[in-house]
Short mmCIF file of C-alpha atoms in Angstrom, two decimals:
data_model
loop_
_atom_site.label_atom_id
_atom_site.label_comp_id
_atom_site.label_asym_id
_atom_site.label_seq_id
_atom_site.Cartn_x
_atom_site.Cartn_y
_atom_site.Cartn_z
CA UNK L 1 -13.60 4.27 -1.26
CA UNK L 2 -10.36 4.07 -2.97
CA UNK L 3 -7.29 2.38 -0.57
CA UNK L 4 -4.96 5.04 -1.26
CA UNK L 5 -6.73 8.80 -1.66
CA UNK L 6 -3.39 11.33 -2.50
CA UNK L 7 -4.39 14.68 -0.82
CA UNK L 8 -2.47 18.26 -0.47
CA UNK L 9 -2.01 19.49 2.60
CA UNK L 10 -0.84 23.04 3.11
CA UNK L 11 1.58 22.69 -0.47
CA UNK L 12 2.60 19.38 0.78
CA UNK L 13 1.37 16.14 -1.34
CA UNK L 14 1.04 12.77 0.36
CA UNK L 15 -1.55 9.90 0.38
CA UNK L 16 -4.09 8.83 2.98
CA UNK L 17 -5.11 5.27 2.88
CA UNK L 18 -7.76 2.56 4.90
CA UNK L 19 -9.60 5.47 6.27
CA UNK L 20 -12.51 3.22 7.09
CA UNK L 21 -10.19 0.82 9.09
CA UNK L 22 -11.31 0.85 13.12
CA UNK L 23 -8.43 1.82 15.59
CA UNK L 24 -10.40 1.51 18.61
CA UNK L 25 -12.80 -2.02 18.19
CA UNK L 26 -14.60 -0.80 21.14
CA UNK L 27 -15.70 2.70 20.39
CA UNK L 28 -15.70 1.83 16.48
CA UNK L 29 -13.36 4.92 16.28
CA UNK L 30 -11.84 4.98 12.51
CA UNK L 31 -8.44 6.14 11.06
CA UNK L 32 -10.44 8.36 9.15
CA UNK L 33 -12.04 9.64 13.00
CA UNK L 34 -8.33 10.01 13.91
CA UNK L 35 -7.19 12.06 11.22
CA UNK L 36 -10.06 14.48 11.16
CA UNK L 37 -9.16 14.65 15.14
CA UNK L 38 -5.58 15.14 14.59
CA UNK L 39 -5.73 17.97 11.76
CA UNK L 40 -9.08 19.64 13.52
CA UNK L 41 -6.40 20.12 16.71
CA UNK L 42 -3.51 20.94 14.98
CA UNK L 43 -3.31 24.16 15.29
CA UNK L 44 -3.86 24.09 19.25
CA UNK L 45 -1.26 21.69 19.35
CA UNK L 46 1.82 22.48 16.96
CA UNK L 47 3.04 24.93 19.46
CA UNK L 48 3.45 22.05 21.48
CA UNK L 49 5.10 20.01 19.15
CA UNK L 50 7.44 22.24 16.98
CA UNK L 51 11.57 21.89 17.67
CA UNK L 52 10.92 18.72 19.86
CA UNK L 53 11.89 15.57 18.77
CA UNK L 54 9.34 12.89 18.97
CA UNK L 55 8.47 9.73 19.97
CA UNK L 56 5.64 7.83 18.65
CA UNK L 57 3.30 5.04 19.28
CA UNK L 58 1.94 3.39 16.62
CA UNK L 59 -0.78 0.86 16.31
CA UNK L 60 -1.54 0.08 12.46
CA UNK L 61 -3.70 -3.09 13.46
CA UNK L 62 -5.66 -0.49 16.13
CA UNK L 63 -5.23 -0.60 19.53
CA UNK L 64 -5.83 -4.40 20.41
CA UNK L 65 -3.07 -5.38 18.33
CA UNK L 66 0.40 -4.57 18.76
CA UNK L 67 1.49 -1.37 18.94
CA UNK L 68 5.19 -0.47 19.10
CA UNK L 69 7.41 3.15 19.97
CA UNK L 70 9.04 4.56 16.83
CA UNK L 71 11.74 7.05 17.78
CA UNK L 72 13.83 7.09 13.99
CA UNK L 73 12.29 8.76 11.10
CA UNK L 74 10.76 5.73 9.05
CA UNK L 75 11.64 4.38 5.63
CA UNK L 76 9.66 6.31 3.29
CA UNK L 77 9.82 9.66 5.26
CA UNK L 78 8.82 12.14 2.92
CA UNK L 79 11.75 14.84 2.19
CA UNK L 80 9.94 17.53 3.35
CA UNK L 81 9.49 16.29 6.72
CA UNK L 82 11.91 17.74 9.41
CA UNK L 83 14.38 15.07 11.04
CA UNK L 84 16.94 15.70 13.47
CA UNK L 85 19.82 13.34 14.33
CA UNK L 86 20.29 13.25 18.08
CA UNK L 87 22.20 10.52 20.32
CA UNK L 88 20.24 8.03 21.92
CA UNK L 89 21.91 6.39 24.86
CA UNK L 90 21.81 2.33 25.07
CA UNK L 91 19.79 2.22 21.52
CA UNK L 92 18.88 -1.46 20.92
CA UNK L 93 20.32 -1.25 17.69
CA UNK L 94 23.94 0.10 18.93
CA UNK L 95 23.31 3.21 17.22
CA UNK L 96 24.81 6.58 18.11
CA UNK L 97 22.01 8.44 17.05
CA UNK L 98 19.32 8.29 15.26
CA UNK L 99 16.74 10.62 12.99
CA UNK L 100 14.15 12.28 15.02
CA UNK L 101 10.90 13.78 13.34
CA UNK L 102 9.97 17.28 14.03
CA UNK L 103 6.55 18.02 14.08
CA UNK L 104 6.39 21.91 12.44
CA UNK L 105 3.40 21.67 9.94
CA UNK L 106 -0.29 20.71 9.77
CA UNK L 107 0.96 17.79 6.69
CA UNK L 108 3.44 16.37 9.11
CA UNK L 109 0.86 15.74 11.94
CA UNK L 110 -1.74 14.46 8.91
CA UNK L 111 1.32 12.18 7.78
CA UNK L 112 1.95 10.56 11.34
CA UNK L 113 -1.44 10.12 11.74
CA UNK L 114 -1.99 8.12 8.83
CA UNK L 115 0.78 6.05 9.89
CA UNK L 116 -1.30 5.41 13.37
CA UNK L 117 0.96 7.26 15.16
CA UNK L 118 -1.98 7.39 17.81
CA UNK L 119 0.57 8.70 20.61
CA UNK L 120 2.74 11.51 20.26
CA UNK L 121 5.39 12.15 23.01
CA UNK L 122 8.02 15.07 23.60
CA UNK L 123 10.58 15.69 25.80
CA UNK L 124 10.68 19.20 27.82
CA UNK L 125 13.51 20.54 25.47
CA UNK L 126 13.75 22.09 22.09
CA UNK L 127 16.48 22.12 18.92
CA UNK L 128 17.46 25.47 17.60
CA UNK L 129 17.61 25.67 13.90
CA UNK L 130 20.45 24.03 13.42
CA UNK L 131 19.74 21.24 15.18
CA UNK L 132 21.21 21.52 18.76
CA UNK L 133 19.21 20.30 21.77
CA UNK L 134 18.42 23.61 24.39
CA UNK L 135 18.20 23.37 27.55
CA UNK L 136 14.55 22.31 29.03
CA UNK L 137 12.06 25.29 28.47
CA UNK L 138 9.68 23.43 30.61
CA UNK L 139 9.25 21.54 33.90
CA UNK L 140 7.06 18.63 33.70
CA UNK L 141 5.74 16.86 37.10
CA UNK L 142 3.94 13.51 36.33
CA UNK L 143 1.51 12.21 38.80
CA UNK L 144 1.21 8.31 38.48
CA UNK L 145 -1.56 6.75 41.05
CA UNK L 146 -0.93 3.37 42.73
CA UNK L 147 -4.43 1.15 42.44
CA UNK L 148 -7.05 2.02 44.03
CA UNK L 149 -5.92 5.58 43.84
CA UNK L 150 -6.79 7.21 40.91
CA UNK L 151 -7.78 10.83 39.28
CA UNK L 152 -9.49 12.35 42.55
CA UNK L 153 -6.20 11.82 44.32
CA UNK L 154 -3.84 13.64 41.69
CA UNK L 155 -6.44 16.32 41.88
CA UNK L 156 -5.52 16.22 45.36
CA UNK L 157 -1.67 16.09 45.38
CA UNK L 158 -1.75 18.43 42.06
CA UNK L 159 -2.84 21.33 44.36
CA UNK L 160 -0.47 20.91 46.90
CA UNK L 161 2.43 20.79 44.27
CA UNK L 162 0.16 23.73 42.71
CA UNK L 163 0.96 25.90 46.58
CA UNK L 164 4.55 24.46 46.43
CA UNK L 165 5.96 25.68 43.30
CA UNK L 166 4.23 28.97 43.69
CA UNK L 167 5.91 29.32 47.20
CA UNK L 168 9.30 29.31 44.34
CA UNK L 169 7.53 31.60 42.26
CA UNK L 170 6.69 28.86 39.79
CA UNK L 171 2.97 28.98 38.13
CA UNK L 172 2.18 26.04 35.66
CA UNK L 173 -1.10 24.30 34.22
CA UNK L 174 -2.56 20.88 34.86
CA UNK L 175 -3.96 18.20 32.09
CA UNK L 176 -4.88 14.94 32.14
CA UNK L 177 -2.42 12.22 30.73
CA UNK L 178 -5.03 10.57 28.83
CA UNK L 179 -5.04 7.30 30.84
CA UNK L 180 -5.18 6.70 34.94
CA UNK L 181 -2.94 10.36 35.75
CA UNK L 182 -1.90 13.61 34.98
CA UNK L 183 0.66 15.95 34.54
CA UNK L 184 1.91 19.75 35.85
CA UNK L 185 3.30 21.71 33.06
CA UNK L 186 5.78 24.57 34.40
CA UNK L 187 7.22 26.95 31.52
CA UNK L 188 10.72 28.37 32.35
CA UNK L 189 13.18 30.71 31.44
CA UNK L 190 15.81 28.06 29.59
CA UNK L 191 18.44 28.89 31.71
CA UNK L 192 19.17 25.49 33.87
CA UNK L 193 20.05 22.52 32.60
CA UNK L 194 17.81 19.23 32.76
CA UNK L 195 20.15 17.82 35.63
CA UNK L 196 19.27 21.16 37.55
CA UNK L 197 15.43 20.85 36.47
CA UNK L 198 15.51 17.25 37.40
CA UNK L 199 17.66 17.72 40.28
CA UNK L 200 14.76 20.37 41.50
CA UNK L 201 11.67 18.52 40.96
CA UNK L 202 13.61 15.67 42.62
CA UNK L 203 13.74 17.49 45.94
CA UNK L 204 10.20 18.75 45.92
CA UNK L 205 8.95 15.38 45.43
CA UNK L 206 10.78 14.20 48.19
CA UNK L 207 9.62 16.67 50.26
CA UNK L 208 6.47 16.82 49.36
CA UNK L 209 6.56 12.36 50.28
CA UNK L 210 8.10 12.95 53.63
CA UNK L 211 5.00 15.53 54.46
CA UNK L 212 2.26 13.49 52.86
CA UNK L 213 3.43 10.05 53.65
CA UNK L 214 0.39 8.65 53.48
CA UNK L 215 -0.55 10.18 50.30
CA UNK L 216 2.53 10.44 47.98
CA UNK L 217 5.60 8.54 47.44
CA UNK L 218 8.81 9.67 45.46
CA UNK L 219 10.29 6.14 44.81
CA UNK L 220 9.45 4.25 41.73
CA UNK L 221 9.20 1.25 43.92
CA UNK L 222 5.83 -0.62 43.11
CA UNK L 223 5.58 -2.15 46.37
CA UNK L 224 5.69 1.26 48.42
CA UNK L 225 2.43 2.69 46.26
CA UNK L 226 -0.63 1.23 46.23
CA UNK L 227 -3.23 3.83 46.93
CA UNK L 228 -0.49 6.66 46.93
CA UNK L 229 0.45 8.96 44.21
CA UNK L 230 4.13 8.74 42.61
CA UNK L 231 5.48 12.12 41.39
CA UNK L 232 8.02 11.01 39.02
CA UNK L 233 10.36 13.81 38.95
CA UNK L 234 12.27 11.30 36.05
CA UNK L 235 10.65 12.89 33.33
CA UNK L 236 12.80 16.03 33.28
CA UNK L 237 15.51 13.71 32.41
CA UNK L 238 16.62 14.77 29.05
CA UNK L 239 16.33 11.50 27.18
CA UNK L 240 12.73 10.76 29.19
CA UNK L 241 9.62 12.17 27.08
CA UNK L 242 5.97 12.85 28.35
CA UNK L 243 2.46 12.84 26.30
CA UNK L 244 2.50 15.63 24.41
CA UNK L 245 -0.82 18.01 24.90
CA UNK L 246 -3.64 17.22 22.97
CA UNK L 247 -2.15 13.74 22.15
CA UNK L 248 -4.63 10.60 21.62
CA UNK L 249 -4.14 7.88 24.30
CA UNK L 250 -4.49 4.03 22.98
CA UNK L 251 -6.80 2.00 24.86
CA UNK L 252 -10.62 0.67 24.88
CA UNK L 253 -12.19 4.45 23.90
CA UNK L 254 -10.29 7.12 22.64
CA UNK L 255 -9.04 9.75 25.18
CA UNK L 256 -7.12 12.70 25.12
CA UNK L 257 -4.62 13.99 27.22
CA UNK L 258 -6.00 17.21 27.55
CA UNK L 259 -5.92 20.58 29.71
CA UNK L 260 -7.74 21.46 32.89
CA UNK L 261 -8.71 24.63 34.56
CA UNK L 262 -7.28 24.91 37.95
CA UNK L 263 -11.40 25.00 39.03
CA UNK L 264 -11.71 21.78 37.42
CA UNK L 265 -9.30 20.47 39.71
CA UNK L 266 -10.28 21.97 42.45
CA UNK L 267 -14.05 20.14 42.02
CA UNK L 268 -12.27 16.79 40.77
CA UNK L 269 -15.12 15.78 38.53
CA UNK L 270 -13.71 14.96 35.11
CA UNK L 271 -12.69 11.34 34.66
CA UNK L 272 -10.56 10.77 31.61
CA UNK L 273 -13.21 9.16 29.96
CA UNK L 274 -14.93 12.73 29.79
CA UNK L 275 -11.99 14.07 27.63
CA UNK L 276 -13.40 12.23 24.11
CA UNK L 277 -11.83 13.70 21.03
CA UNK L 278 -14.98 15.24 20.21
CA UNK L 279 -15.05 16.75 23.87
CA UNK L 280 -11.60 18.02 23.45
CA UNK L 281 -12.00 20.11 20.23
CA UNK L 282 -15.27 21.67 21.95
CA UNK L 283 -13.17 22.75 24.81
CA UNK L 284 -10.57 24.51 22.44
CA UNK L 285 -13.55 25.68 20.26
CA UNK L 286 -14.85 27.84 23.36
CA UNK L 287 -11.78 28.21 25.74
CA UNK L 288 -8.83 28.24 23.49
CA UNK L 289 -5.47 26.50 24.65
CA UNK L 290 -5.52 26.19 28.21
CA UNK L 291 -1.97 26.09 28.79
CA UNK L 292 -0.95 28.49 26.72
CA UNK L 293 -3.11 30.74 28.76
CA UNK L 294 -1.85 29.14 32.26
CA UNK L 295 -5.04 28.71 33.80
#
């Protein structure tokens, strides 16, 4: 097989390359396994993706080597790929802002992933066409266990954050973050500001500590979680980013941060190791895009 294979993807030409080249030692898991992965779920996942600006991990010597975040458009961006220039408080290289990549076609995500951009993360706002950030047209709840907690209890403390947002007439969808927690996804309207959305989940997470004590904490503090569940109400922040849906996670296997039913939940049975690309594209292949639906 040729290194460098040029290919067109939707009227866009670029060049895949190393296709037999493992990512994941463990699993044997190829580039060529991740593109076919990433362009099979595309189209579940670019309404995820388009108008936010993203933050990648990249690992181009797999996952046991080092990997590093890319936030600035590469050299050798193709022109047809949508950038963005946003500020980026305290950037290590004393820049005022930098070019973000937006992620609004099927040759953009087949692009990234050829660069082993294996992680894709968003924030919970949008750009309008011209370029300006929005404000947040999502809430975003992050569940983060402290060893030996794990999955079973953010099954647990997502549905009692599940009872308290609806008790505000919020509804939102669960998934998986890939790795050791998961995440509540909450659309709204767009009409607070990320203080006010970060302000909000702020005070429900406190709350919500002071009434499970034993079970969930609200301080980052490492020392006051062991065996509890953080809810870090930080990532509504508007320079914070989560995993975007669908996104591959690095580590020994490859897992996806993927969508649950509320029922799945509820019965706590899926480990992240269950959620296997393969898995993943079976689930969208008979129950569509689970938070789109809300379910």
């Amino acid at each position: 097989m040729p290194d460098r294979i040029p290919v067109e993807v939707d009227g866009r030409r670029l060049e895949i390359s190393n296709l037999d080249k493992v990512l994941y030692p463990r699993a044997g898991f190829t580039k060529g396994e991740v593109l076919d992965y990433y362009t099979r779920i595309a189209p579940t996942m670019l309404p995820h993706l388009r108008g936010r600006p993203l933050t990648r991990t990249r690992y181009p010597n797999g996952v046991e080597g080092a990997g590093f975040f890319e936030k600035n458009a590469p050299a050798g961006t193709p022109e047809w790929v949508r950038t963005v220039p946003l500020p980026v408080p305290g950037s290590s290289k004393g820049r005022e802002k930098i070019d973000f990549i937006l992620v609004d076609e099927l040759a953009t995500v087949v692009w990234l992933a050829n660069l082993a951009a294996l992680e894709l993360h968003t924030p919970q706002w949008r750009v309008d066409a011209e370029g300006r950030a929005l404000d947040p047209d999502q809430l975003v709840v992050d569940l983060d266990p402290g060893p030996p907690a794990g999955l079973p209890e953010c099954y647990e403390v997502a549905l009692i954050l599940r009872e308290r947002l609806a008790a505000d007439g919020l509804e939102g969808a669960a998934k998986t973050s890939g790795k050791k927690g998961m995440q509540l996804v909450v659309p709204l309207s767009g009409a607070e500001t990320a203080d006010e959305v970060s302000g909000y989940a702020k005070e429900v997470a406190e709350e919500l500590a002071r009434a499970h004590p034993k079970l969930i904490v609200a301080k980052m503090a490492k020392q006051l979680r062991p065996g509890k569940i953080f809810i870090d109400w930080s990532q509504n922040n508007a320079f914070k980013t989560t995993v975007a849906p669908y996104s591959l996670r690095a580590g020994p296997s490859p897992t996806v941060s993927a969508p649950l039913t509320w029922e799945e939940v509820e019965t706590g049975e899926l480990t992240a190791a269950d959620l296997t690309p393969a898995a993943v594209l079976e689930r969208v292949s008979t129950r569509g895009d689970l938070l789109r639906r809300g379910s």
